[in-house]
mmCIF file of C-alpha atoms in Angstrom:
data_model
loop_
_atom_site.group_PDB
_atom_site.id
_atom_site.type_symbol
_atom_site.label_atom_id
_atom_site.label_comp_id
_atom_site.label_asym_id
_atom_site.label_seq_id
_atom_site.Cartn_x
_atom_site.Cartn_y
_atom_site.Cartn_z
ATOM 1 C CA UNK A 10 4.730 1.313 24.228
ATOM 2 C CA UNK A 11 1.375 2.934 24.864
ATOM 3 C CA UNK A 12 -0.890 0.682 26.863
ATOM 4 C CA UNK A 13 -4.200 -0.124 25.241
ATOM 5 C CA UNK A 14 -7.388 0.360 27.229
ATOM 6 C CA UNK A 15 -9.506 -2.602 28.156
ATOM 7 C CA UNK A 16 -11.633 -3.630 25.193
ATOM 8 C CA UNK A 17 -15.067 -2.090 25.752
ATOM 9 C CA UNK A 18 -16.790 -2.992 22.480
ATOM 10 C CA UNK A 19 -16.974 -6.730 23.172
ATOM 11 C CA UNK A 20 -18.355 -8.905 25.915
ATOM 12 C CA UNK A 21 -16.608 -11.678 27.748
ATOM 13 C CA UNK A 22 -19.530 -13.933 26.848
ATOM 14 C CA UNK A 23 -18.025 -14.329 23.362
ATOM 15 C CA UNK A 24 -15.035 -16.240 24.659
ATOM 16 C CA UNK A 25 -14.635 -20.011 24.468
ATOM 17 C CA UNK A 26 -16.207 -21.916 27.345
ATOM 18 C CA UNK A 27 -12.968 -23.709 28.146
ATOM 19 C CA UNK A 28 -11.091 -20.417 28.406
ATOM 20 C CA UNK A 29 -13.864 -18.928 30.516
ATOM 21 C CA UNK A 30 -13.531 -21.829 32.902
ATOM 22 C CA UNK A 31 -9.802 -21.089 33.238
ATOM 23 C CA UNK A 32 -10.586 -17.465 34.037
ATOM 24 C CA UNK A 33 -12.855 -18.438 36.916
ATOM 25 C CA UNK A 34 -9.789 -18.507 39.168
ATOM 26 C CA UNK A 35 -9.576 -14.716 38.795
ATOM 27 C CA UNK A 36 -11.716 -12.084 40.515
ATOM 28 C CA UNK A 37 -14.909 -11.496 38.555
ATOM 29 C CA UNK A 38 -14.097 -7.993 37.269
ATOM 30 C CA UNK A 39 -10.554 -8.942 36.316
ATOM 31 C CA UNK A 40 -11.753 -12.116 34.598
ATOM 32 C CA UNK A 41 -14.200 -10.069 32.515
ATOM 33 C CA UNK A 42 -11.495 -7.612 31.474
ATOM 34 C CA UNK A 43 -9.127 -10.419 30.466
ATOM 35 C CA UNK A 44 -11.902 -12.157 28.526
ATOM 36 C CA UNK A 45 -12.670 -8.988 26.555
ATOM 37 C CA UNK A 46 -9.040 -8.605 25.497
ATOM 38 C CA UNK A 47 -8.794 -12.252 24.487
ATOM 39 C CA UNK A 48 -11.885 -11.824 22.330
ATOM 40 C CA UNK A 49 -10.215 -8.874 20.597
ATOM 41 C CA UNK A 50 -7.099 -10.975 19.977
ATOM 42 C CA UNK A 51 -9.176 -13.665 18.298
ATOM 43 C CA UNK A 52 -11.085 -11.139 16.172
ATOM 44 C CA UNK A 53 -8.031 -9.216 14.953
ATOM 45 C CA UNK A 54 -5.453 -11.974 14.617
ATOM 46 C CA UNK A 55 -5.967 -12.679 10.901
ATOM 47 C CA UNK A 56 -6.604 -9.185 9.527
ATOM 48 C CA UNK A 57 -4.861 -6.870 11.996
ATOM 49 C CA UNK A 58 -2.160 -8.912 13.742
ATOM 50 C CA UNK A 59 -0.366 -5.861 15.146
ATOM 51 C CA UNK A 60 -3.478 -4.743 17.029
ATOM 52 C CA UNK A 61 -4.128 -8.310 18.134
ATOM 53 C CA UNK A 62 -0.605 -8.403 19.525
ATOM 54 C CA UNK A 63 -1.213 -5.206 21.528
ATOM 55 C CA UNK A 64 -4.397 -6.599 23.076
ATOM 56 C CA UNK A 65 -2.596 -9.843 23.909
ATOM 57 C CA UNK A 66 0.033 -7.887 25.838
ATOM 58 C CA UNK A 67 -2.703 -6.220 27.890
ATOM 59 C CA UNK A 68 -4.241 -9.605 28.719
ATOM 60 C CA UNK A 69 -0.794 -10.942 29.582
ATOM 61 C CA UNK A 70 -0.165 -8.128 32.051
ATOM 62 C CA UNK A 71 -3.541 -8.737 33.649
ATOM 63 C CA UNK A 72 -3.302 -12.540 33.977
ATOM 64 C CA UNK A 73 0.064 -14.030 33.070
ATOM 65 C CA UNK A 74 -0.607 -17.176 35.123
ATOM 66 C CA UNK A 75 -3.538 -18.283 32.967
ATOM 67 C CA UNK A 76 -2.558 -20.816 30.292
ATOM 68 C CA UNK A 77 -5.114 -19.521 27.783
ATOM 69 C CA UNK A 78 -3.645 -16.046 28.078
ATOM 70 C CA UNK A 79 -0.106 -17.339 27.469
ATOM 71 C CA UNK A 80 -1.306 -19.320 24.458
ATOM 72 C CA UNK A 81 -3.140 -16.320 22.974
ATOM 73 C CA UNK A 82 -0.058 -14.164 23.516
ATOM 74 C CA UNK A 83 2.023 -16.829 21.769
ATOM 75 C CA UNK A 84 -0.180 -16.893 18.674
ATOM 76 C CA UNK A 85 -0.279 -13.086 18.524
ATOM 77 C CA UNK A 86 3.517 -12.924 18.707
ATOM 78 C CA UNK A 87 3.787 -15.650 16.074
ATOM 79 C CA UNK A 88 1.490 -13.682 13.737
ATOM 80 C CA UNK A 89 3.781 -10.626 13.808
ATOM 81 C CA UNK A 90 6.984 -12.648 13.398
ATOM 82 C CA UNK A 91 8.225 -12.426 16.996
ATOM 83 C CA UNK A 92 9.183 -16.100 17.032
ATOM 84 C CA UNK A 93 11.403 -16.137 20.132
ATOM 85 C CA UNK A 94 8.690 -14.402 22.124
ATOM 86 C CA UNK A 95 6.039 -16.747 20.738
ATOM 87 C CA UNK A 96 8.091 -19.834 21.593
ATOM 88 C CA UNK A 97 8.510 -18.649 25.192
ATOM 89 C CA UNK A 98 4.736 -18.160 25.545
ATOM 90 C CA UNK A 99 3.946 -21.563 23.994
ATOM 91 C CA UNK A 100 6.407 -23.301 26.314
ATOM 92 C CA UNK A 101 4.821 -21.578 29.315
ATOM 93 C CA UNK A 102 1.323 -22.639 28.220
ATOM 94 C CA UNK A 103 2.512 -26.227 27.680
ATOM 95 C CA UNK A 104 4.072 -26.364 31.145
ATOM 96 C CA UNK A 105 0.806 -25.162 32.675
ATOM 97 C CA UNK A 106 -1.416 -27.631 30.826
ATOM 98 C CA UNK A 107 0.876 -30.544 29.984
ATOM 99 C CA UNK A 108 -0.791 -30.544 26.540
ATOM 100 C CA UNK A 109 1.277 -31.300 23.392
ATOM 101 C CA UNK A 110 -1.061 -29.723 20.849
ATOM 102 C CA UNK A 111 1.250 -26.690 20.540
ATOM 103 C CA UNK A 112 4.207 -28.895 19.544
ATOM 104 C CA UNK A 113 3.980 -28.226 15.739
ATOM 105 C CA UNK A 114 3.777 -24.441 16.099
ATOM 106 C CA UNK A 115 6.646 -24.528 18.603
ATOM 107 C CA UNK A 116 8.716 -26.390 15.996
ATOM 108 C CA UNK A 117 7.768 -23.808 13.396
ATOM 109 C CA UNK A 118 8.981 -21.064 15.732
ATOM 110 C CA UNK A 119 12.363 -22.801 15.688
ATOM 111 C CA UNK A 120 12.292 -22.528 11.902
ATOM 112 C CA UNK A 121 11.400 -18.861 12.151
ATOM 113 C CA UNK A 122 14.407 -18.316 14.389
ATOM 114 C CA UNK A 123 16.675 -19.875 11.761
ATOM 115 C CA UNK A 124 17.058 -23.253 13.488
ATOM 116 C CA UNK A 125 15.473 -25.790 11.094
ATOM 117 C CA UNK A 126 17.547 -28.645 12.489
ATOM 118 C CA UNK A 127 15.831 -28.222 15.867
ATOM 119 C CA UNK A 128 12.428 -28.208 14.191
ATOM 120 C CA UNK A 129 13.328 -31.432 12.388
ATOM 121 C CA UNK A 130 14.483 -33.006 15.651
ATOM 122 C CA UNK A 131 11.168 -32.102 17.281
ATOM 123 C CA UNK A 132 9.365 -33.950 14.467
ATOM 124 C CA UNK A 133 10.890 -37.170 15.783
ATOM 125 C CA UNK A 134 10.046 -36.653 19.456
ATOM 126 C CA UNK A 135 7.461 -38.823 21.306
ATOM 127 C CA UNK A 136 5.192 -35.759 21.695
ATOM 128 C CA UNK A 137 4.240 -36.113 18.020
ATOM 129 C CA UNK A 138 2.535 -39.445 18.747
ATOM 130 C CA UNK A 139 0.288 -37.694 21.261
ATOM 131 C CA UNK A 140 -1.067 -35.345 18.603
ATOM 132 C CA UNK A 141 -4.405 -35.880 16.900
ATOM 133 C CA UNK A 142 -4.558 -36.417 13.152
ATOM 134 C CA UNK A 143 -4.662 -32.688 12.363
ATOM 135 C CA UNK A 144 -1.666 -32.067 14.640
ATOM 136 C CA UNK A 145 0.342 -34.822 12.964
ATOM 137 C CA UNK A 146 -0.398 -33.394 9.509
ATOM 138 C CA UNK A 147 0.708 -29.984 10.756
ATOM 139 C CA UNK A 148 3.910 -31.482 12.146
ATOM 140 C CA UNK A 149 4.595 -33.176 8.798
ATOM 141 C CA UNK A 150 4.303 -29.834 6.964
ATOM 142 C CA UNK A 151 6.645 -28.171 9.459
ATOM 143 C CA UNK A 152 9.188 -30.986 9.007
ATOM 144 C CA UNK A 153 8.986 -30.648 5.213
ATOM 145 C CA UNK A 154 9.573 -26.917 5.539
ATOM 146 C CA UNK A 155 12.610 -27.578 7.724
ATOM 147 C CA UNK A 156 13.977 -29.946 5.071
ATOM 148 C CA UNK A 157 13.666 -27.233 2.444
ATOM 149 C CA UNK A 158 15.301 -24.704 4.775
ATOM 150 C CA UNK A 159 18.271 -27.067 4.979
ATOM 151 C CA UNK A 160 18.461 -27.438 1.187
ATOM 152 C CA UNK A 161 16.923 -30.921 1.119
ATOM 153 C CA UNK A 162 14.178 -30.275 -1.442
ATOM 154 C CA UNK A 163 13.758 -33.909 -2.542
ATOM 155 C CA UNK A 164 13.483 -35.051 1.069
ATOM 156 C CA UNK A 165 10.754 -32.445 1.610
ATOM 157 C CA UNK A 166 8.683 -34.050 -1.165
ATOM 158 C CA UNK A 167 9.044 -37.491 0.431
ATOM 159 C CA UNK A 168 8.171 -36.127 3.886
ATOM 160 C CA UNK A 169 4.786 -34.887 2.664
ATOM 161 C CA UNK A 170 3.800 -38.169 1.006
ATOM 162 C CA UNK A 171 1.303 -39.721 3.415
ATOM 163 C CA UNK A 172 -2.139 -41.367 3.610
ATOM 164 C CA UNK A 173 -3.637 -37.966 4.399
ATOM 165 C CA UNK A 174 -2.255 -36.580 1.135
ATOM 166 C CA UNK A 175 -3.655 -39.482 -0.887
ATOM 167 C CA UNK A 176 -7.091 -39.309 0.759
ATOM 168 C CA UNK A 177 -10.009 -37.906 -1.243
ATOM 169 C CA UNK A 178 -11.847 -36.691 1.843
ATOM 170 C CA UNK A 179 -11.783 -32.947 2.467
ATOM 171 C CA UNK A 180 -10.592 -31.923 5.923
ATOM 172 C CA UNK A 181 -9.732 -28.460 7.309
ATOM 173 C CA UNK A 182 -6.050 -29.134 6.637
ATOM 174 C CA UNK A 183 -6.434 -30.806 3.193
ATOM 175 C CA UNK A 184 -5.955 -27.670 1.060
ATOM 176 C CA UNK A 185 -2.831 -26.600 2.937
ATOM 177 C CA UNK A 186 -1.296 -30.087 2.762
ATOM 178 C CA UNK A 187 -1.889 -30.355 -0.983
ATOM 179 C CA UNK A 188 -0.577 -26.842 -1.502
ATOM 180 C CA UNK A 189 2.609 -27.612 0.460
ATOM 181 C CA UNK A 190 3.135 -30.752 -1.619
ATOM 182 C CA UNK A 191 2.619 -28.854 -4.907
ATOM 183 C CA UNK A 192 5.093 -26.181 -3.802
ATOM 184 C CA UNK A 193 7.646 -28.846 -2.858
ATOM 185 C CA UNK A 194 7.232 -30.504 -6.283
ATOM 186 C CA UNK A 195 7.777 -27.180 -8.012
ATOM 187 C CA UNK A 196 10.998 -26.679 -6.060
ATOM 188 C CA UNK A 197 12.430 -29.849 -7.646
ATOM 189 C CA UNK A 198 11.281 -28.888 -11.170
ATOM 190 C CA UNK A 199 8.376 -31.344 -11.376
ATOM 191 C CA UNK A 200 6.138 -28.684 -12.855
ATOM 192 C CA UNK A 201 3.427 -30.880 -14.383
ATOM 193 C CA UNK A 202 2.843 -32.698 -11.101
ATOM 194 C CA UNK A 203 2.960 -29.408 -9.219
ATOM 195 C CA UNK A 204 0.234 -28.006 -11.429
ATOM 196 C CA UNK A 205 -1.932 -31.059 -10.752
ATOM 197 C CA UNK A 206 -1.590 -30.678 -6.998
ATOM 198 C CA UNK A 207 -2.174 -26.933 -7.046
ATOM 199 C CA UNK A 208 -5.452 -27.715 -8.837
ATOM 200 C CA UNK A 209 -6.328 -30.275 -6.137
ATOM 201 C CA UNK A 210 -5.480 -27.742 -3.447
ATOM 202 C CA UNK A 211 -7.772 -25.196 -5.087
ATOM 203 C CA UNK A 212 -10.554 -27.774 -5.219
ATOM 204 C CA UNK A 213 -10.283 -28.343 -1.454
ATOM 205 C CA UNK A 214 -9.710 -24.683 -0.517
ATOM 206 C CA UNK A 215 -13.251 -23.666 0.332
ATOM 207 C CA UNK A 216 -12.197 -20.891 2.702
ATOM 208 C CA UNK A 217 -9.567 -19.298 0.449
ATOM 209 C CA UNK A 218 -6.698 -20.017 2.849
ATOM 210 C CA UNK A 219 -4.162 -20.465 0.014
ATOM 211 C CA UNK A 220 -3.286 -18.659 -3.209
ATOM 212 C CA UNK A 221 -3.513 -21.854 -5.256
ATOM 213 C CA UNK A 222 -5.487 -20.097 -8.022
ATOM 214 C CA UNK A 223 -2.701 -17.539 -8.498
ATOM 215 C CA UNK A 224 -0.056 -20.254 -8.591
ATOM 216 C CA UNK A 225 -2.040 -22.153 -11.215
ATOM 217 C CA UNK A 226 -2.400 -19.045 -13.353
ATOM 218 C CA UNK A 227 1.328 -18.412 -13.063
ATOM 219 C CA UNK A 228 2.141 -21.928 -14.258
ATOM 220 C CA UNK A 229 -0.283 -21.526 -17.177
ATOM 221 C CA UNK A 230 1.348 -18.258 -18.200
ATOM 222 C CA UNK A 231 -1.720 -16.186 -17.396
ATOM 223 C CA UNK A 232 -0.889 -12.679 -16.242
ATOM 224 C CA UNK A 233 -3.469 -10.553 -14.484
ATOM 225 C CA UNK A 234 -3.131 -6.842 -15.237
ATOM 226 C CA UNK A 235 -5.079 -4.097 -13.545
ATOM 227 C CA UNK A 236 -6.604 -2.098 -16.404
ATOM 228 C CA UNK A 237 -6.930 0.926 -14.114
ATOM 229 C CA UNK A 238 -3.263 0.964 -13.147
ATOM 230 C CA UNK A 239 -1.463 3.642 -15.248
ATOM 231 C CA UNK A 240 1.893 2.124 -14.344
ATOM 232 C CA UNK A 241 1.105 -1.084 -16.224
ATOM 233 C CA UNK A 242 1.577 -1.018 -19.999
ATOM 234 C CA UNK A 243 0.273 -4.036 -21.888
ATOM 235 C CA UNK A 244 2.131 -5.226 -25.016
ATOM 236 C CA UNK A 245 0.184 -4.404 -28.155
ATOM 237 C CA UNK A 246 -2.106 -2.016 -26.358
ATOM 238 C CA UNK A 247 -2.186 1.408 -27.968
ATOM 239 C CA UNK A 248 -3.061 3.031 -24.671
ATOM 240 C CA UNK A 249 0.009 4.353 -22.899
ATOM 241 C CA UNK A 250 0.506 5.700 -19.398
ATOM 242 C CA UNK A 251 -0.306 9.350 -18.970
ATOM 243 C CA UNK A 252 3.268 10.367 -18.203
ATOM 244 C CA UNK A 253 4.532 8.883 -21.469
ATOM 245 C CA UNK A 254 2.253 10.955 -23.737
ATOM 246 C CA UNK A 255 4.102 13.556 -25.768
ATOM 247 C CA UNK A 256 1.634 16.419 -25.586
ATOM 248 C CA UNK A 257 3.040 19.893 -25.981
ATOM 249 C CA UNK A 258 2.495 22.134 -23.020
ATOM 250 C CA UNK A 259 0.924 24.786 -25.235
ATOM 251 C CA UNK A 260 -1.786 22.312 -26.263
ATOM 252 C CA UNK A 261 -2.852 21.599 -22.734
ATOM 253 C CA UNK A 262 -5.685 23.649 -21.306
ATOM 254 C CA UNK A 263 -4.673 25.617 -18.269
ATOM 255 C CA UNK A 264 -6.849 26.119 -15.205
ATOM 256 C CA UNK A 265 -8.850 29.298 -15.173
ATOM 257 C CA UNK A 266 -7.007 30.595 -12.138
ATOM 258 C CA UNK A 267 -3.623 30.229 -13.790
ATOM 259 C CA UNK A 268 -4.754 31.920 -17.017
ATOM 260 C CA UNK A 269 -6.148 34.914 -15.141
ATOM 261 C CA UNK A 270 -3.055 35.156 -13.001
ATOM 262 C CA UNK A 271 -0.761 35.256 -16.022
ATOM 263 C CA UNK A 272 -2.721 37.884 -18.020
ATOM 264 C CA UNK A 273 -0.787 41.192 -18.453
ATOM 265 C CA UNK A 274 -2.322 44.358 -17.126
ATOM 266 C CA UNK A 275 -4.353 46.191 -19.816
ATOM 267 C CA UNK A 276 -4.871 49.971 -19.841
ATOM 268 C CA UNK A 277 -8.438 51.167 -19.576
ATOM 269 C CA UNK A 278 -10.113 51.223 -22.991
ATOM 270 C CA UNK A 279 -11.300 54.794 -23.883
ATOM 271 C CA UNK A 280 -14.968 55.386 -24.596
ATOM 272 C CA UNK A 281 -16.331 56.408 -28.002
ATOM 273 C CA UNK A 282 -16.790 60.037 -26.847
ATOM 274 C CA UNK A 283 -13.218 60.199 -25.606
ATOM 275 C CA UNK A 284 -12.055 58.821 -28.924
ATOM 276 C CA UNK A 285 -14.068 61.491 -30.872
ATOM 277 C CA UNK A 286 -12.667 64.304 -28.740
ATOM 278 C CA UNK A 287 -9.180 63.013 -29.167
ATOM 279 C CA UNK A 288 -9.547 62.798 -32.936
ATOM 280 C CA UNK A 289 -10.963 66.362 -33.038
ATOM 281 C CA UNK A 290 -8.105 67.681 -30.976
ATOM 282 C CA UNK A 291 -5.660 65.936 -33.232
ATOM 283 C CA UNK A 292 -7.251 67.440 -36.345
ATOM 284 C CA UNK A 293 -7.254 70.974 -34.779
ATOM 285 C CA UNK A 294 -3.622 70.696 -33.868
ATOM 286 C CA UNK A 295 -2.788 69.519 -37.386
ATOM 287 C CA UNK A 296 -4.677 72.433 -38.954
ATOM 288 C CA UNK A 297 -2.935 74.921 -36.642
ATOM 289 C CA UNK A 298 0.421 73.565 -37.588
ATOM 290 C CA UNK A 299 -0.457 73.768 -41.282
ATOM 291 C CA UNK A 300 -1.574 77.426 -40.959
ATOM 292 C CA UNK A 301 1.611 78.235 -39.110
ATOM 293 C CA UNK A 302 3.606 76.725 -41.917
ATOM 294 C CA UNK A 303 1.656 78.814 -44.498
ATOM 295 C CA UNK A 304 2.306 82.004 -42.537
ATOM 296 C CA UNK A 305 5.984 81.238 -42.381
ATOM 297 C CA UNK A 306 6.052 80.571 -46.121
ATOM 298 C CA UNK A 307 4.247 83.864 -46.858
ATOM 299 C CA UNK A 308 6.490 85.784 -44.503
ATOM 300 C CA UNK A 309 9.671 84.816 -46.317
ATOM 301 C CA UNK A 310 8.988 86.756 -49.622
ATOM 302 C CA UNK A 311 7.743 89.810 -47.647
ATOM 303 C CA UNK A 312 10.960 89.835 -45.679
ATOM 304 C CA UNK A 313 12.936 89.603 -48.911
ATOM 305 C CA UNK A 314 10.982 92.535 -50.491
ATOM 306 C CA UNK A 315 11.534 94.713 -47.430
ATOM 307 C CA UNK A 316 15.240 94.065 -47.603
ATOM 308 C CA UNK A 317 15.368 95.086 -51.264
ATOM 309 C CA UNK A 318 13.485 98.389 -50.576
ATOM 310 C CA UNK A 319 15.829 99.252 -47.723
ATOM 311 C CA UNK A 320 18.823 98.590 -49.911
ATOM 312 C CA UNK A 321 17.478 100.851 -52.700
ATOM 313 C CA UNK A 322 16.887 103.678 -50.251
ATOM 314 C CA UNK A 323 20.418 103.365 -48.967
ATOM 315 C CA UNK A 324 21.736 103.713 -52.480
ATOM 316 C CA UNK A 325 19.632 106.804 -53.121
ATOM 317 C CA UNK A 326 20.804 108.455 -49.905
ATOM 318 C CA UNK A 327 24.348 107.867 -50.909
ATOM 319 C CA UNK A 328 23.884 109.541 -54.268
ATOM 320 C CA UNK A 329 22.365 112.642 -52.679
ATOM 321 C CA UNK A 330 25.333 113.119 -50.439
#
């Protein structure tokens, strides 16, 4: 893998103060380089996770003993689906800090690795009680997901039923919790209730973190079609994709270059003078041929008369002898 250069288009000043304090144990120049790469990870994580992952690997090589670096590397790995790698980084960060705030995402890594039973077991560990309210809501959603992974759809619905779900206050996690509950309801064929909760999720989703609007439209039978997409044909619409039109090839205009290239070679057109001369020559030749024919016709009776005279003379000579 090609190693990325140190991020030059950002400054270490943009990094969180707590992380900067952790980096103070490093030499000044090294700390600045690590900070720049961590800033790039944070900036790219949502939109370009692959690039964020590459920058996190650079920071990890520079300062693997810094908890903030291990945590950033864990989230970057998680974003690109490298769950085993992410779990290892989260465990390392937790050992360094003794903090349990990464517990829900560690459990979700277990789900990503195909071990939902371990994720569900983690939901019952004492570490969950050390989490703040947001962390506990996150852990509840992970546990519900594990239930669904194990084929326990009804249990997933029950798992998400909580005071936080019933609350009317809007928190950063409210939209995602309501969305998860609506999705769980839909999985057990409670469509009317699911629609209600998708609508509530959309109401709370001020940052657009869910696709609740699309799910609502799907339940209402609304289909969005891109009018500019030639591949999409709408029922009852007379307009058809270009490739389906039955236009004869002869009716289609051809590019100028192709028409010129396909034209046969044409002999040079003679001028008017050349045409006059040619006609005159043709007439002269015709007249000459006609005169020749007349001469031949006139010559035939002369030849016959000469023959008769010669025959008469021969007869006379014979009589004299």
